[in-house]
Amino acid sequence: MNSIPEMTQYITNFSLDDCQTGNKGFTRVLLQLFGFLGHGKSLFINSCKYVLEDKEFQTYANVARTDRGNTTERITYPLSETLTLVDNRGFSVMNNYELGEVYAQLGIFPMVVLTHKTHENYRNVKDRFENMDVEQIFPVENFTPEDHLKTSGKQGNILKFFIEVIKDVTFRVERIDNPESERQKRKEFVLKYVYDRELQKQREEPDRQREEAIRKREKADRQREEADRKREEADRKREEADRQRKEADTKREMEEADRQREEADRKREKADRQREEADRKREEADRQREEAKRPIRNKFL
């Protein structure tokens, strides 16, 4: 099973009924897809559909819609009667904390697909995931509307990924003794994970609020200093305008000095307003900082 047609047929015809122990009540494989915002999730979905369906390249997952960062629902993309890709929210960062969330939703340590195999930073990204103890990493190169010429290498990498997925699914299904008990354990695990994570967020929230209040106060201080500087500059210009007015020998020179003095007065008034605004923001930052010091009530109690 090394040719492109053989691998494609094997993947599209795969059924959980093919497992040696039967399907054990399972009928579908949902491949939960997670990834960075704007790093190729949508193009990977389009590439998978393009390779497995053997049709003209189409845009099934729209990059502007699915990677904008505020999509909360899961979107499904059937690949065969058994296999379905599920597009989840994009990550702004990828670290052990985010991987823990993926693990909680999947129940297994995730497979990683690197969608920019030819990128100069590919090796660094691969090393980063290996340092997170990710065991299965699959480099691929996405097809795009501008570049969708099928080659054995690009098709083969995507097909090999799905073959490994099927091997992993078959391995796990054949080793499940009691599917209902496994589902219950899985549910209990996810609920506990969400509960523990929420508690951790509550513990960290006061510190986060204090840090945010400090940042706002520092920003208000900087704005106040800037307002003071502008006020001092306006005072200097006003003094200069007064001096020039005293030294003026003609009516024209006096009028020019008066104009400069009025301009200095306007700038001083503007600096005063900016200083008042900086004071207000500083007071608001202090208030938030005091509120952050107050203990919060655990909503789980």
Coordinates of C-alpha atoms in Angstrom, one line a residue:
M1 CA 0.0 0.0 0.0
N2 CA 2.5 2.5 -1.2
S3 CA 0.9 4.2 -4.2
I4 CA -1.3 7.3 -3.9
P5 CA -4.5 5.6 -5.2
E6 CA -4.0 2.6 -2.7
M7 CA -3.5 4.9 0.3
T8 CA -6.4 7.1 -0.7
Q9 CA -8.8 4.1 -1.1
Y10 CA -7.6 2.6 2.2
I11 CA -8.4 5.8 4.1
T12 CA -11.7 6.6 2.4
N13 CA -13.0 3.0 2.8
F14 CA -11.9 2.6 6.4
S15 CA -14.6 1.6 8.8
L16 CA -14.5 0.9 12.5
D17 CA -16.2 -2.4 11.7
D18 CA -12.8 -3.4 10.3
C19 CA -11.3 -3.6 13.8
Q20 CA -10.6 -7.2 14.9
T21 CA -12.9 -6.8 17.9
G22 CA -15.6 -5.0 16.0
N23 CA -16.6 -1.3 16.4
K24 CA -17.8 -1.7 20.0
G25 CA -20.5 0.8 19.4
F26 CA -18.3 3.4 17.8
T27 CA -19.3 4.5 14.2
R28 CA -17.3 7.7 13.6
V29 CA -13.8 9.1 14.1
L30 CA -13.8 12.8 15.0
L31 CA -10.4 14.3 14.4
Q32 CA -10.3 17.4 16.6
L33 CA -8.1 20.1 15.0
F34 CA -6.3 22.7 17.1
G35 CA -3.7 25.2 16.2
F36 CA -2.3 28.8 16.1
L37 CA -4.4 31.5 14.7
G38 CA -3.5 32.1 11.0
H39 CA -1.0 29.3 10.9
G40 CA -2.7 27.0 8.3
K41 CA -5.6 25.2 10.0
S42 CA -8.1 26.2 7.3
L43 CA -5.7 25.5 4.5
F44 CA -4.9 22.1 6.0
I45 CA -8.7 21.3 6.0
N46 CA -8.9 22.3 2.4
S47 CA -5.8 20.3 1.5
C48 CA -7.2 17.1 3.2
K49 CA -10.5 17.4 1.3
Y50 CA -8.6 18.1 -1.9
V51 CA -6.4 15.0 -1.5
L52 CA -9.1 12.5 -0.4
E53 CA -12.0 13.6 -2.6
D54 CA -9.9 13.8 -5.8
K55 CA -11.8 16.8 -7.1
E56 CA -10.8 20.3 -8.2
F57 CA -9.4 22.4 -5.4
Q58 CA -12.1 24.2 -3.4
T59 CA -12.3 26.5 -0.4
Y60 CA -14.3 24.6 2.3
A61 CA -12.8 26.3 5.3
N62 CA -12.5 30.1 4.9
V63 CA -9.4 31.5 6.5
A64 CA -10.9 34.9 7.2
R65 CA -13.9 33.3 9.0
T66 CA -12.4 30.4 10.9
D67 CA -9.1 32.1 11.9
R68 CA -10.4 35.5 13.0
G69 CA -10.2 34.5 16.7
N70 CA -13.8 35.0 17.8
T71 CA -15.4 31.8 16.5
T72 CA -16.6 29.7 19.4
E73 CA -18.5 26.9 17.7
R74 CA -16.9 23.7 16.3
I75 CA -17.2 23.3 12.6
T76 CA -17.2 19.8 11.1
Y77 CA -15.8 18.7 7.7
P78 CA -16.6 15.1 6.7
L79 CA -13.8 13.3 4.8
S80 CA -15.5 9.9 4.5
E81 CA -18.3 8.0 6.1
T82 CA -16.1 7.3 9.1
L83 CA -13.6 10.2 9.3
T84 CA -14.5 13.8 10.1
L85 CA -12.3 16.8 10.7
V86 CA -13.5 19.1 13.5
D87 CA -12.2 22.7 13.5
N88 CA -11.8 24.2 17.0
R89 CA -10.8 27.6 18.1
G90 CA -7.3 28.9 17.3
F91 CA -4.6 29.4 20.0
S92 CA -2.8 32.7 20.4
V93 CA 0.1 30.8 22.1
M94 CA 1.1 27.1 22.2
N95 CA 2.6 25.9 25.5
N96 CA 2.1 23.2 28.0
Y97 CA -0.9 24.9 29.4
E98 CA -2.7 24.9 26.0
L99 CA -1.6 21.4 25.3
G100 CA -3.1 20.4 28.6
E101 CA -6.5 21.8 27.4
V102 CA -6.2 19.8 24.2
Y103 CA -5.3 16.7 26.2
A104 CA -8.4 17.3 28.4
Q105 CA -10.7 17.4 25.4
L106 CA -9.1 14.5 23.5
G107 CA -8.1 12.2 26.3
I108 CA -4.9 11.3 24.5
F109 CA -1.7 13.2 23.9
P110 CA -2.2 15.0 20.5
M111 CA -0.6 14.3 17.2
V112 CA 1.1 17.4 15.7
V113 CA 0.9 18.4 12.0
L114 CA 3.4 21.1 11.0
T115 CA 1.8 22.7 7.9
H116 CA 4.9 24.7 6.7
K117 CA 7.4 21.9 6.0
T118 CA 9.5 24.0 3.7
H119 CA 9.6 27.1 6.0
E120 CA 13.0 28.1 7.2
N121 CA 11.8 28.0 10.9
Y122 CA 10.4 24.4 10.5
R123 CA 13.3 22.8 12.5
N124 CA 12.9 25.2 15.4
V125 CA 9.2 24.6 15.6
K126 CA 9.7 20.8 15.4
D127 CA 12.3 20.9 18.2
R128 CA 9.9 22.9 20.4
F129 CA 7.2 20.3 20.2
E130 CA 9.7 17.5 20.8
N131 CA 10.7 19.3 23.9
M132 CA 7.1 19.2 25.0
D133 CA 7.3 15.3 24.7
V134 CA 5.1 15.2 21.6
E135 CA 5.7 11.7 20.1
Q136 CA 4.0 12.0 16.7
I137 CA 4.9 14.9 14.5
F138 CA 3.9 15.0 10.8
P139 CA 5.4 17.6 8.5
V140 CA 3.2 18.6 5.5
E141 CA 2.9 21.4 3.0
N142 CA -0.6 22.7 2.4
F143 CA -2.2 23.2 -1.0
T144 CA -3.4 26.7 -1.7
P145 CA -5.7 28.3 -4.3
E146 CA -2.5 29.7 -5.9
D147 CA -0.5 26.5 -5.6
H148 CA -2.5 23.3 -5.8
L149 CA -0.5 21.2 -8.3
K150 CA -0.6 17.7 -6.9
T151 CA 2.7 16.0 -6.4
S152 CA 3.4 12.6 -4.9
G153 CA 5.4 14.2 -2.0
K154 CA 2.7 16.7 -0.9
Q155 CA -0.1 14.2 -1.3
G156 CA 1.8 11.3 0.3
N157 CA 2.6 13.3 3.4
I158 CA -1.1 14.1 4.1
L159 CA -2.1 10.5 3.3
K160 CA 0.6 9.0 5.6
F161 CA -0.8 11.2 8.4
F162 CA -4.3 9.7 8.0
I163 CA -2.9 6.2 7.8
E164 CA -1.1 6.7 11.2
V165 CA -4.4 8.1 12.6
I166 CA -6.2 5.0 11.5
K167 CA -3.6 2.8 13.1
D168 CA -3.9 4.7 16.3
V169 CA -7.7 4.5 16.3
T170 CA -7.7 0.8 15.6
F171 CA -5.2 0.2 18.4
R172 CA -7.3 2.1 20.9
V173 CA -10.6 0.6 19.9
E174 CA -9.3 -3.0 20.1
R175 CA -8.1 -2.4 23.6
I176 CA -11.3 -0.9 25.1
D177 CA -13.0 -3.5 27.3
N178 CA -16.0 -1.5 28.4
P179 CA -16.9 1.5 26.2
E180 CA -19.5 2.8 28.5
S181 CA -17.2 2.7 31.5
E182 CA -14.5 4.4 29.5
R183 CA -16.9 7.2 28.5
Q184 CA -17.8 7.7 32.2
K185 CA -14.2 7.8 33.3
R186 CA -13.5 10.3 30.4
K187 CA -16.4 12.5 31.5
E188 CA -15.2 12.5 35.1
F189 CA -11.7 13.3 34.1
V190 CA -12.8 16.3 31.9
L191 CA -15.1 17.7 34.6
K192 CA -12.3 17.5 37.2
Y193 CA -9.8 19.1 34.9
V194 CA -12.2 22.0 34.2
Y195 CA -12.9 22.4 37.9
D196 CA -9.2 22.4 38.9
R197 CA -8.4 24.8 36.1
E198 CA -11.1 27.2 37.1
L199 CA -9.9 27.2 40.7
Q200 CA -6.4 28.0 39.5
K201 CA -7.7 30.9 37.4
Q202 CA -9.5 32.2 40.5
R203 CA -6.3 32.0 42.6
E204 CA -4.4 33.9 39.9
E205 CA -7.0 36.5 39.2
P206 CA -6.2 38.9 42.1
D207 CA -2.5 38.9 41.1
R208 CA -3.5 39.6 37.5
Q209 CA -5.7 42.5 38.6
R210 CA -3.0 43.9 40.8
E211 CA -0.5 43.8 37.9
E212 CA -3.0 45.4 35.5
A213 CA -3.7 48.2 38.1
I214 CA 0.1 48.8 38.4
R215 CA 0.5 49.0 34.7
K216 CA -2.4 51.5 34.4
R217 CA -0.9 53.6 37.2
E218 CA 2.5 53.6 35.6
K219 CA 0.9 54.7 32.3
A220 CA -1.0 57.5 34.1
D221 CA 2.3 58.6 35.8
R222 CA 4.0 58.8 32.4
Q223 CA 1.1 60.8 31.0
R224 CA 1.3 63.1 33.9
E225 CA 5.0 63.6 33.5
E226 CA 4.4 64.3 29.8
A227 CA 1.7 66.9 30.7
D228 CA 4.1 68.5 33.2
R229 CA 6.8 68.7 30.6
K230 CA 4.4 70.3 28.1
R231 CA 3.2 72.8 30.7
E232 CA 6.8 73.8 31.5
E233 CA 7.5 74.2 27.8
A234 CA 4.4 76.4 27.5
D235 CA 5.5 78.5 30.5
R236 CA 8.9 79.0 28.9
K237 CA 7.3 80.1 25.7
R238 CA 5.0 82.5 27.5
E239 CA 7.9 84.0 29.3
E240 CA 9.7 84.4 26.1
A241 CA 6.7 86.0 24.5
D242 CA 6.5 88.4 27.5
R243 CA 10.1 89.3 27.1
Q244 CA 9.7 89.9 23.4
R245 CA 6.7 92.1 24.0
K246 CA 8.6 94.3 26.4
E247 CA 11.4 94.6 23.9
A248 CA 9.1 95.4 21.0
D249 CA 9.6 98.9 19.6
T250 CA 6.9 98.9 17.1
K251 CA 3.2 98.1 17.0
R252 CA 3.8 95.1 14.6
E253 CA 6.3 93.6 16.9
M254 CA 4.0 94.0 19.9
E255 CA 1.1 92.3 18.0
E256 CA 3.4 89.4 17.1
A257 CA 4.4 89.1 20.8
D258 CA 0.8 89.1 21.9
R259 CA 0.0 86.4 19.4
Q260 CA 2.8 84.2 20.6
R261 CA 1.7 84.8 24.2
E262 CA -1.9 83.7 23.3
E263 CA -0.5 80.6 21.6
A264 CA 1.5 79.8 24.7
D265 CA -1.6 80.3 26.9
R266 CA -3.5 77.9 24.7
K267 CA -0.8 75.3 24.9
R268 CA -0.6 75.7 28.7
E269 CA -4.4 75.2 29.0
K270 CA -4.0 72.0 26.8
A271 CA -1.2 70.8 29.1
D272 CA -3.4 71.4 32.1
R273 CA -6.2 69.3 30.6
Q274 CA -3.8 66.5 29.8
R275 CA -2.4 66.6 33.4
E276 CA -6.0 66.4 34.8
E277 CA -6.7 63.4 32.5
A278 CA -3.5 61.7 33.7
D279 CA -4.5 62.4 37.4
R280 CA -7.9 60.8 36.7
K281 CA -6.4 57.7 35.1
R282 CA -4.0 57.4 38.0
E283 CA -6.8 57.5 40.5
E284 CA -8.7 54.9 38.5
A285 CA -5.6 52.6 38.5
D286 CA -5.3 53.1 42.3
R287 CA -9.0 52.2 42.7
Q288 CA -8.6 49.0 40.6
R289 CA -5.5 48.1 42.6
E290 CA -7.4 48.4 45.8
E291 CA -10.2 46.3 44.5
A292 CA -7.8 43.6 43.4
K293 CA -6.5 43.3 47.0
R294 CA -9.9 42.3 48.2
P295 CA -10.4 38.5 48.5
I296 CA -12.8 36.9 46.0
R297 CA -15.3 34.4 46.8
N298 CA -14.9 30.9 45.4
K299 CA -17.8 30.4 43.1
F300 CA -17.5 26.6 43.6
L301 CA -18.1 26.8 47.3

